[in-house]
Coordinates of C-alpha atoms in Angstrom, one line a residue:
Chain A
M1 CA -42.5 -57.8 30.2
T2 CA -41.2 -60.7 32.4
T3 CA -39.3 -63.6 31.2
V4 CA -41.8 -66.1 30.9
D5 CA -39.8 -69.4 29.6
Q6 CA -36.9 -70.2 32.2
I7 CA -33.5 -70.3 30.3
A8 CA -31.2 -72.9 31.9
P9 CA -27.7 -71.4 32.6
P10 CA -25.2 -72.3 29.8
K11 CA -23.3 -75.3 30.3
R12 CA -19.7 -74.2 30.1
R13 CA -17.3 -77.1 30.2
R14 CA -13.7 -77.6 28.8
F15 CA -14.0 -79.7 25.7
V16 CA -11.0 -81.8 25.1
S17 CA -10.9 -84.3 22.1
L18 CA -8.4 -87.3 22.3
T19 CA -8.7 -87.6 18.6
L20 CA -7.6 -84.1 18.1
W21 CA -4.7 -84.4 20.2
V22 CA -3.3 -87.7 18.8
G23 CA -4.2 -86.4 15.2
L24 CA -2.3 -83.0 16.0
A25 CA 0.5 -84.9 17.2
L26 CA 0.9 -87.2 14.3
V27 CA 0.5 -84.3 11.6
T28 CA 2.8 -81.9 13.7
L29 CA 5.3 -84.6 13.5
H30 CA 5.1 -84.8 9.8
I31 CA 5.0 -81.1 9.5
I32 CA 8.0 -80.2 11.7
T33 CA 10.0 -83.1 9.9
G34 CA 9.2 -81.7 6.4
L35 CA 10.2 -78.2 7.6
L36 CA 13.4 -79.6 9.1
T37 CA 14.3 -81.2 5.7
L38 CA 14.5 -77.5 4.2
V39 CA 17.3 -76.7 6.3
W40 CA 18.7 -80.0 7.6
T41 CA 19.0 -83.6 7.0
P42 CA 20.9 -86.2 8.5
Y43 CA 22.9 -87.1 5.5
D44 CA 22.9 -85.4 1.8
P45 CA 19.9 -87.2 0.4
A46 CA 21.7 -87.9 -2.8
G47 CA 25.0 -88.9 -1.2
M48 CA 26.0 -92.6 -0.9
T49 CA 27.1 -92.6 2.7
G50 CA 27.1 -96.1 3.9
G51 CA 27.1 -99.6 2.4
R52 CA 24.2 -101.0 0.4
L53 CA 21.3 -102.1 2.2
E54 CA 22.8 -101.5 5.8
A55 CA 20.7 -102.6 8.6
P56 CA 19.5 -99.9 11.3
S57 CA 22.4 -98.7 13.3
L58 CA 23.6 -95.8 15.4
L59 CA 25.0 -94.4 12.3
H60 CA 22.1 -94.8 9.9
W61 CA 18.7 -95.1 12.3
A62 CA 16.8 -96.4 9.5
G63 CA 19.6 -98.3 7.5
T64 CA 20.5 -97.5 3.9
D65 CA 19.1 -98.2 0.6
R66 CA 20.6 -100.3 -2.4
L67 CA 22.6 -97.3 -3.4
G68 CA 23.9 -96.7 0.1
R69 CA 21.8 -93.7 0.8
D70 CA 20.7 -92.9 4.3
F71 CA 17.2 -94.3 4.5
L72 CA 16.0 -92.0 7.4
T73 CA 17.0 -88.8 5.1
Q74 CA 14.9 -90.1 2.3
I75 CA 11.8 -91.0 4.6
M76 CA 12.0 -87.3 5.8
I77 CA 12.1 -85.7 2.6
G78 CA 9.1 -88.0 1.8
S79 CA 7.1 -86.3 4.5
R80 CA 7.8 -82.9 2.7
I81 CA 6.6 -84.2 -0.5
A82 CA 3.6 -85.9 0.8
L83 CA 2.5 -82.9 2.6
I84 CA 3.2 -80.8 -0.4
V85 CA 1.3 -83.0 -2.4
G86 CA -1.8 -83.5 0.1
T87 CA -2.2 -79.7 0.6
G88 CA -1.8 -78.7 -3.1
A89 CA -4.2 -81.3 -4.2
V90 CA -6.8 -80.8 -1.4
A91 CA -6.6 -76.9 -2.2
I92 CA -7.1 -77.5 -6.1
G93 CA -9.8 -79.8 -5.5
A94 CA -11.5 -77.6 -2.8
V95 CA -11.4 -74.3 -4.8
I96 CA -12.8 -76.0 -8.0
G97 CA -15.1 -78.3 -6.2
V98 CA -16.8 -76.2 -3.8
T99 CA -17.1 -73.3 -6.5
L100 CA -18.8 -76.0 -9.1
G101 CA -20.9 -77.7 -6.2
L102 CA -22.4 -74.3 -5.2
L103 CA -23.0 -73.3 -8.8
A104 CA -24.8 -76.5 -9.5
A105 CA -26.9 -76.2 -6.1
F106 CA -28.1 -72.6 -7.1
A107 CA -28.3 -73.4 -10.9
S108 CA -31.4 -74.0 -12.7
K109 CA -32.8 -77.7 -12.8
L110 CA -31.5 -78.1 -16.5
L111 CA -28.1 -76.9 -15.6
D112 CA -27.8 -78.6 -12.0
D113 CA -28.8 -82.0 -13.8
A114 CA -26.3 -81.5 -16.5
L115 CA -23.6 -80.7 -13.8
A116 CA -24.7 -83.6 -11.5
A117 CA -24.6 -86.2 -14.3
T118 CA -21.2 -85.0 -15.3
L119 CA -19.6 -85.1 -11.8
D120 CA -21.2 -88.7 -11.4
I121 CA -19.5 -90.0 -14.8
L122 CA -16.1 -88.2 -13.4
I123 CA -16.6 -89.9 -10.0
A124 CA -17.1 -93.5 -11.6
F125 CA -13.5 -93.2 -12.8
P126 CA -11.0 -94.1 -10.1
T127 CA -9.1 -91.0 -8.7
L128 CA -5.7 -92.5 -9.6
L129 CA -6.8 -93.4 -13.2
I130 CA -8.0 -89.6 -13.7
A131 CA -4.8 -88.5 -12.4
M132 CA -2.7 -90.8 -14.6
L133 CA -4.6 -89.4 -17.6
V134 CA -4.0 -85.8 -16.8
V135 CA -0.4 -86.6 -16.2
A136 CA 0.0 -88.3 -19.5
A137 CA -1.9 -85.6 -21.1
A138 CA 0.9 -83.2 -19.5
D139 CA 3.6 -84.9 -21.3
T140 CA 5.9 -84.8 -18.3
A141 CA 5.8 -86.6 -14.9
N142 CA 6.8 -84.0 -12.3
L143 CA 5.5 -83.0 -8.7
G144 CA 3.5 -80.1 -10.3
S145 CA 1.5 -82.1 -12.8
A146 CA 0.8 -84.8 -10.1
I147 CA -0.7 -82.2 -7.9
F148 CA -2.6 -80.9 -10.4
A149 CA -3.9 -84.0 -11.8
L150 CA -4.8 -85.1 -8.1
G151 CA -6.7 -81.9 -7.5
I152 CA -8.7 -82.3 -10.7
A153 CA -9.6 -85.8 -9.7
L154 CA -10.3 -84.8 -6.3
S155 CA -12.7 -81.6 -7.4
A156 CA -15.3 -84.1 -8.9
I157 CA -16.0 -85.5 -5.5
V158 CA -15.9 -82.2 -3.5
A159 CA -18.3 -80.8 -6.1
R160 CA -20.6 -83.5 -5.6
L161 CA -20.6 -83.4 -1.7
T162 CA -20.9 -79.7 -1.8
R163 CA -23.8 -79.7 -4.3
I164 CA -25.6 -82.1 -1.9
L165 CA -25.0 -80.5 1.4
T166 CA -25.8 -77.0 -0.1
K167 CA -29.2 -78.3 -1.5
R168 CA -30.1 -79.5 1.9
V169 CA -28.9 -76.2 3.8
L170 CA -31.0 -74.2 1.1
L171 CA -34.3 -76.0 2.2
M172 CA -33.9 -74.6 5.9
D173 CA -36.0 -71.7 7.2
Y174 CA -33.1 -69.8 8.1
I175 CA -32.2 -69.3 4.5
T176 CA -35.4 -67.8 3.7
A177 CA -35.3 -65.7 7.0
A178 CA -32.0 -64.5 5.7
R179 CA -33.4 -63.6 2.4
T180 CA -36.3 -61.6 3.8
S181 CA -33.8 -60.3 6.3
G182 CA -32.1 -58.7 3.3
T183 CA -29.1 -60.8 3.1
S184 CA -27.7 -61.1 -0.4
W185 CA -27.0 -64.6 -2.0
L186 CA -23.4 -64.0 -1.8
G187 CA -23.9 -63.3 1.7
V188 CA -26.0 -66.3 2.4
V189 CA -23.4 -68.3 0.9
F190 CA -20.8 -67.1 3.2
R191 CA -22.6 -66.3 6.4
H192 CA -24.8 -69.4 6.4
I193 CA -24.2 -72.1 3.8
L194 CA -20.4 -72.5 4.1
P195 CA -20.3 -72.4 7.8
N196 CA -23.0 -75.2 7.8
I197 CA -21.5 -77.3 5.3
W198 CA -17.8 -76.9 6.5
P199 CA -17.9 -79.5 9.4
T200 CA -18.7 -82.3 6.8
L201 CA -16.6 -80.7 3.9
S202 CA -13.4 -80.6 6.4
V203 CA -13.8 -84.3 7.1
S204 CA -14.1 -85.1 3.4
F205 CA -10.9 -82.6 2.9
A206 CA -9.1 -84.9 5.3
L207 CA -10.1 -88.1 3.5
Q208 CA -9.2 -86.6 0.2
F209 CA -5.7 -85.5 1.7
G210 CA -5.3 -89.2 2.7
L211 CA -6.6 -90.1 -0.8
A212 CA -4.2 -87.5 -2.7
V213 CA -1.1 -88.7 -0.5
I214 CA -1.7 -92.4 -1.3
A215 CA -2.4 -91.9 -5.0
E216 CA 0.9 -89.9 -5.2
A217 CA 2.6 -92.7 -3.6
S218 CA 0.9 -94.9 -6.1
L219 CA 1.7 -92.5 -9.2
S220 CA 5.3 -92.4 -7.7
Y221 CA 5.3 -96.1 -7.5
L222 CA 4.3 -96.2 -11.3
G223 CA 7.0 -93.7 -12.2
L224 CA 4.4 -90.8 -12.9
G225 CA 4.8 -88.9 -9.8
A226 CA 7.9 -86.9 -8.3
P227 CA 10.8 -88.1 -10.3
P228 CA 14.2 -88.7 -8.7
P229 CA 15.8 -87.3 -6.7
N230 CA 12.5 -86.4 -4.9
A231 CA 12.3 -89.1 -2.2
S232 CA 8.6 -89.7 -2.4
W233 CA 7.3 -92.5 -0.3
G234 CA 5.7 -94.3 -3.3
R235 CA 9.2 -94.4 -5.2
L236 CA 11.0 -95.6 -2.1
L237 CA 8.4 -98.5 -1.8
Q238 CA 8.8 -99.4 -5.6
E239 CA 12.8 -99.5 -5.1
A240 CA 12.1 -101.7 -1.9
Q241 CA 10.1 -104.3 -3.6
G242 CA 13.0 -106.3 -4.7
T243 CA 14.7 -106.4 -1.4
V244 CA 11.5 -106.8 0.7
Y245 CA 12.8 -110.0 2.4
T246 CA 16.4 -109.1 2.5
A247 CA 15.9 -105.6 3.9
P248 CA 12.2 -105.2 5.0
I249 CA 12.8 -101.7 6.7
G250 CA 12.8 -100.4 3.0
A251 CA 9.1 -101.2 2.6
I252 CA 8.0 -101.1 6.5
A253 CA 9.5 -97.5 7.1
P254 CA 7.7 -95.5 4.1
G255 CA 4.6 -97.7 4.7
L256 CA 4.5 -96.8 8.2
A257 CA 5.2 -93.2 7.3
L258 CA 2.3 -93.0 5.0
V259 CA -0.2 -94.6 7.3
S260 CA 0.8 -92.3 10.1
L261 CA 0.4 -89.2 8.0
V262 CA -3.1 -90.3 6.7
I263 CA -4.5 -91.5 10.0
G264 CA -3.1 -88.3 11.6
I265 CA -4.9 -86.1 9.1
N266 CA -8.4 -88.1 9.7
L267 CA -8.1 -87.9 13.4
L268 CA -7.4 -84.1 13.4
A269 CA -10.2 -83.5 11.1
D270 CA -12.6 -85.6 13.1
G271 CA -11.3 -83.8 16.4
L272 CA -11.2 -80.2 14.7
R273 CA -15.0 -80.9 13.6
D274 CA -16.0 -81.8 17.1
T275 CA -14.4 -79.0 18.5
I276 CA -15.4 -76.3 16.0
D277 CA -19.1 -77.4 15.7
P278 CA -21.4 -75.9 18.5
T279 CA -23.9 -78.4 18.2
R280 CA -21.6 -81.3 18.7
R281 CA -19.5 -79.5 21.4
A282 CA -22.5 -79.6 23.7
R283 CA -23.1 -83.3 23.6
Chain B
M1 CA -53.9 -46.0 2.0
S2 CA -53.7 -50.0 2.0
L3 CA -50.4 -51.2 3.5
L4 CA -50.6 -54.2 1.3
K5 CA -53.0 -54.7 -1.5
L6 CA -53.3 -58.1 -3.6
D7 CA -55.4 -57.5 -6.7
N8 CA -56.5 -60.6 -8.5
V9 CA -53.4 -62.6 -7.8
S10 CA -53.1 -65.9 -9.4
F11 CA -50.1 -68.2 -8.9
G12 CA -49.5 -71.8 -10.1
Y13 CA -45.9 -73.9 -10.1
S14 CA -47.1 -75.4 -13.5
S15 CA -49.6 -74.5 -16.1
T16 CA -51.9 -77.3 -15.0
K17 CA -51.7 -76.8 -11.5
T18 CA -53.2 -73.4 -10.1
V19 CA -52.5 -72.6 -6.4
L20 CA -53.8 -69.5 -6.2
D21 CA -56.6 -68.2 -8.2
G22 CA -57.9 -64.4 -8.3
V23 CA -57.1 -63.7 -4.6
S24 CA -57.5 -60.1 -3.7
L25 CA -56.8 -58.8 -0.1
D26 CA -56.5 -55.3 1.4
I27 CA -54.3 -55.2 4.4
Q28 CA -54.9 -52.0 6.3
P29 CA -52.4 -50.4 8.9
G30 CA -52.9 -51.9 12.1
D31 CA -54.9 -54.8 11.0
S32 CA -54.4 -58.5 12.5
I33 CA -55.5 -60.9 9.8
G34 CA -55.8 -64.6 9.9
L35 CA -55.3 -66.4 6.8
V36 CA -56.9 -69.8 7.4
G37 CA -57.1 -73.0 5.3
E38 CA -56.4 -76.7 5.1
S39 CA -53.0 -78.1 4.0
G40 CA -52.9 -77.2 0.2
S41 CA -55.3 -74.2 0.4
G42 CA -52.3 -72.0 -0.8
K43 CA -51.8 -70.1 2.4
S44 CA -47.8 -70.8 2.4
T45 CA -47.6 -69.7 -1.2
L46 CA -49.7 -66.7 -0.6
L47 CA -47.2 -65.9 2.2
R48 CA -44.2 -66.4 -0.2
L49 CA -45.8 -63.9 -2.7
L50 CA -46.2 -61.2 0.1
L51 CA -42.5 -61.9 0.9
G52 CA -41.5 -61.1 -2.6
L53 CA -39.9 -64.6 -2.6
T54 CA -42.0 -65.5 -5.9
R55 CA -43.8 -63.6 -8.4
P56 CA -47.5 -63.9 -9.3
N57 CA -48.2 -65.4 -12.6
S58 CA -51.1 -62.8 -13.1
G59 CA -52.2 -59.8 -10.9
S60 CA -50.4 -57.5 -8.8
I61 CA -49.2 -56.9 -5.2
S62 CA -48.7 -53.4 -4.0
F63 CA -47.0 -52.0 -0.9
K64 CA -48.0 -48.5 0.2
G65 CA -49.4 -48.1 -3.4
A66 CA -45.9 -49.1 -5.3
A67 CA -45.7 -52.5 -7.0
L68 CA -43.9 -55.1 -5.3
D69 CA -41.3 -56.0 -7.7
P70 CA -38.7 -58.6 -6.4
R71 CA -36.3 -57.2 -9.4
N72 CA -36.2 -54.0 -7.9
A73 CA -33.2 -54.1 -5.4
A74 CA -33.8 -50.5 -3.8
F75 CA -37.8 -51.2 -3.3
M76 CA -36.9 -54.6 -2.0
R77 CA -34.5 -53.3 0.4
A78 CA -37.0 -50.8 2.1
Y79 CA -39.7 -53.5 1.6
R80 CA -37.5 -55.8 3.8
R81 CA -37.2 -53.5 6.5
Q82 CA -41.1 -52.9 6.6
V83 CA -42.3 -56.6 6.4
Q84 CA -40.5 -59.3 8.4
V85 CA -41.6 -63.0 8.8
V86 CA -41.7 -65.6 11.6
F87 CA -41.8 -69.3 10.4
Q88 CA -43.2 -72.3 11.8
D89 CA -40.4 -74.4 12.8
P90 CA -38.2 -72.7 15.4
Y91 CA -35.5 -75.7 15.0
S92 CA -35.2 -74.8 11.4
S93 CA -35.5 -71.1 11.3
L94 CA -32.2 -70.5 13.4
D95 CA -28.8 -70.9 12.1
P96 CA -27.2 -73.5 14.5
R97 CA -24.1 -72.1 13.8
Q98 CA -24.7 -68.5 14.7
T99 CA -25.0 -67.0 18.2
V100 CA -28.2 -65.3 19.2
L101 CA -26.7 -61.8 18.8
S102 CA -25.6 -62.7 15.1
I103 CA -29.1 -64.4 14.5
V104 CA -31.3 -61.3 15.7
A105 CA -28.9 -58.9 14.2
E106 CA -29.0 -60.2 10.7
P107 CA -31.7 -57.8 9.4
L108 CA -29.8 -54.8 11.0
R109 CA -26.6 -55.8 9.5
S110 CA -28.1 -56.9 6.0
L111 CA -30.3 -53.8 5.5
K112 CA -27.5 -51.6 6.9
I113 CA -29.5 -50.1 9.7
A114 CA -27.4 -47.5 11.6
G115 CA -27.1 -47.5 15.5
D116 CA -26.0 -49.6 18.2
H117 CA -26.9 -53.2 16.9
R118 CA -25.9 -54.8 20.3
Q119 CA -28.3 -52.7 22.0
M120 CA -31.1 -52.9 19.4
V121 CA -30.7 -56.7 19.7
I122 CA -31.1 -56.5 23.4
D123 CA -34.0 -54.2 23.4
A124 CA -35.6 -56.8 20.9
L125 CA -34.8 -59.9 23.2
V126 CA -36.4 -58.0 26.3
S127 CA -39.4 -57.0 24.3
V128 CA -40.1 -60.9 23.5
G129 CA -39.5 -62.1 27.2
L130 CA -35.9 -63.2 26.8
E131 CA -33.0 -62.1 29.0
P132 CA -30.1 -60.1 27.4
D133 CA -27.4 -62.3 28.8
I134 CA -28.1 -64.9 26.0
L135 CA -26.5 -63.2 23.3
T136 CA -23.3 -65.5 22.9
R137 CA -25.4 -68.5 23.2
Y138 CA -26.5 -70.8 20.5
P139 CA -29.8 -71.9 19.4
H140 CA -29.4 -75.6 20.4
E141 CA -29.3 -74.5 23.9
F142 CA -32.9 -73.3 23.9
S143 CA -36.4 -75.0 23.9
G144 CA -38.8 -74.6 21.2
G145 CA -40.5 -71.7 22.6
Q146 CA -37.4 -70.0 23.3
R147 CA -36.1 -70.4 19.7
Q148 CA -39.7 -69.1 18.6
R149 CA -39.0 -66.1 20.8
I150 CA -35.8 -65.5 19.4
A151 CA -37.2 -65.8 15.7
I152 CA -39.7 -63.2 16.8
A153 CA -37.0 -61.0 18.1
R154 CA -35.3 -61.3 14.8
A155 CA -38.3 -60.3 13.0
I156 CA -39.2 -57.1 15.0
V157 CA -35.5 -56.0 15.6
A158 CA -35.6 -53.6 12.5
G159 CA -39.1 -52.2 13.6
P160 CA -41.4 -53.6 10.8
E161 CA -44.7 -52.4 9.9
L162 CA -46.1 -55.5 8.9
L163 CA -45.3 -59.0 10.8
L164 CA -46.1 -62.1 8.8
A165 CA -46.3 -65.3 10.6
D166 CA -46.4 -68.7 8.9
E167 CA -48.1 -71.2 11.2
A168 CA -45.9 -69.8 14.0
V169 CA -47.0 -71.6 16.9
S170 CA -48.3 -75.0 15.3
A171 CA -44.9 -76.7 16.0
L172 CA -45.1 -75.8 19.8
D173 CA -46.5 -77.5 22.8
L174 CA -49.9 -76.4 24.2
S175 CA -48.8 -74.1 27.0
T176 CA -45.9 -72.9 25.0
R177 CA -48.4 -71.9 22.2
I178 CA -50.4 -69.8 24.4
R179 CA -47.6 -67.7 25.5
I180 CA -46.4 -67.0 22.0
V181 CA -49.9 -66.2 20.9
E182 CA -50.2 -63.7 24.0
L183 CA -46.8 -62.3 22.7
L184 CA -48.0 -61.9 19.1
K185 CA -51.1 -60.4 20.4
Q186 CA -49.1 -57.8 22.1
L187 CA -47.0 -57.3 19.1
S188 CA -50.0 -56.9 17.0
A189 CA -51.2 -53.9 19.1
K190 CA -47.8 -52.1 17.7
M191 CA -47.8 -53.5 14.0
T192 CA -49.8 -55.0 11.4
L193 CA -50.2 -58.9 11.7
V194 CA -50.9 -61.4 9.0
F195 CA -51.1 -64.7 11.0
V196 CA -51.3 -67.9 8.7
S197 CA -52.8 -70.8 10.1
H198 CA -54.8 -73.8 9.7
D199 CA -55.8 -73.6 13.4
I200 CA -59.0 -71.7 13.4
G201 CA -58.9 -71.3 17.5
V202 CA -55.6 -69.7 17.4
V203 CA -56.7 -67.3 14.7
A204 CA -60.0 -66.4 16.7
A205 CA -57.8 -65.6 19.8
L206 CA -55.2 -63.6 17.9
C207 CA -57.1 -61.9 14.8
E208 CA -59.7 -59.1 14.4
K209 CA -60.3 -60.1 10.8
I210 CA -60.2 -63.7 9.0
V211 CA -59.7 -64.5 5.4
I212 CA -60.8 -68.3 4.6
L213 CA -58.8 -70.1 1.8
E214 CA -60.1 -72.8 0.1
Q215 CA -58.0 -74.4 -2.8
G216 CA -56.4 -71.1 -3.8
R217 CA -59.6 -69.1 -3.6
I218 CA -60.8 -66.8 -0.9
V219 CA -64.3 -68.1 0.1
E220 CA -65.0 -65.8 3.1
A221 CA -63.5 -62.9 4.5
G222 CA -64.4 -60.2 7.1
A223 CA -64.5 -59.6 11.0
T224 CA -63.4 -62.6 12.8
R225 CA -66.3 -62.9 15.4
P226 CA -69.2 -62.6 13.1
I227 CA -67.6 -65.0 10.6
L228 CA -67.0 -67.5 13.2
T229 CA -70.4 -67.1 15.1
N230 CA -72.2 -67.1 11.6
P231 CA -70.3 -68.8 8.8
Q232 CA -71.9 -68.5 5.2
H233 CA -69.8 -70.6 3.3
P234 CA -70.0 -74.3 3.4
Y235 CA -66.3 -74.7 3.6
T236 CA -66.0 -72.2 6.6
Q237 CA -68.9 -74.3 8.2
R238 CA -67.0 -77.6 7.7
L239 CA -63.9 -76.1 9.0
L240 CA -65.6 -74.7 12.3
S241 CA -67.4 -78.3 12.6
S242 CA -64.0 -79.9 12.6
V243 CA -62.6 -77.9 15.4
P244 CA -62.0 -80.6 18.3
R245 CA -64.1 -79.8 21.3
M246 CA -63.7 -81.2 25.2
P247 CA -66.5 -83.7 26.0
A248 CA -69.3 -82.2 28.0

């Protein structure tokens, strides 16, 4: 048989995403900084190595805090804490949320409606409020309870999105084709549903990561996050609020660090989605 | 022995709304049967029953004498190998994130069919008129007609005895439709074909037998030519009179 429909040759072009590279650069900077603090910091994080509220100098590049501790060291350790919190919370939220969302999408109408209503109620509460409730229930404020609390709070958002995306994919003929080809439901989930909802989920995870970092900073600001001597950016901001006019670097530096990490993660997710998704790559 | 037999099959999505009412059908090996009816006549529901995706409320379906039971995993595995389907929309029936190789090889992989899957996929692609060098490409790189050929390749790669086609050409433009009908005609020489369509002209060109469905009931069935030249049931007459014709 001859080939009747002419097939255009594949368009192979190098795909370069600026957002990917900018995001990758910002996130890599934070990761390197976070890892570096495990083995080296400019000064002892708890050591009072300078005068109180010193301005930036060659000795202390970002100045010192009100106790005379090197501020750059605190910011660097803050990177590590933010990455741990973001990764941990998103991982917990993703595992719980994706599982719940898939179950809801496959469940009977009654169970699906019940799960959807529960998720809607949970989402109606601000993430930070849920996290505060979980931390309060845990009785002690520490980094672990903050990560767990944020993970639980984020899981409702992830579950709702996963449910909606999965239901949409389940309507596609390629799912029926997979079933009639003998693919099990588990195979359908791993071969068809997760790859097709992943691009949207990954962007959501990036947003959740940013949300978790900001929420952890807020919890720390309120004294419910990482306790001292953990140099969380939220705690640094809280400590700097009394000296914001006399030593503004104390408020600006952790704020900039926080913003750069959140923007970096979002750009990285956007760029990765564009690079991984074959349908977007061709545009 | 019948390849596929429906005996007094009825189905409804609720107790008040009957979609199929007492449908009996006997599909013999080598048949090419067109299931024709307007939208809502129950064609697609009947196809879902034949695929084992839904169970009838009453009546029975048997394949080579054995009852079609979607809960019987061993039977369904053998059934899936023998019965495959081509869907209407070539844009929705191919997973956009899988390569042609992965898409066409899915029945081989899922049904654990032994052999060189890559070579079997290439053979299937060539048999539907596609080039074998498209294995690593994605669905969005193809036209509607080419996608439908890929879907047909997936349906025939495991060597089924029965091919079900659900409005398989209605989403295509006229020239592509003619080429896909020609392809299905060639395939119908090698396997049994059940072609579901609202387009009586396509069924006339493709199928030796025709079954007319109206509101879930079979109103007329038999050889295509006598029914189309001398329709007995008013609904068939109405269907034929509604076929658009070129002005003289």
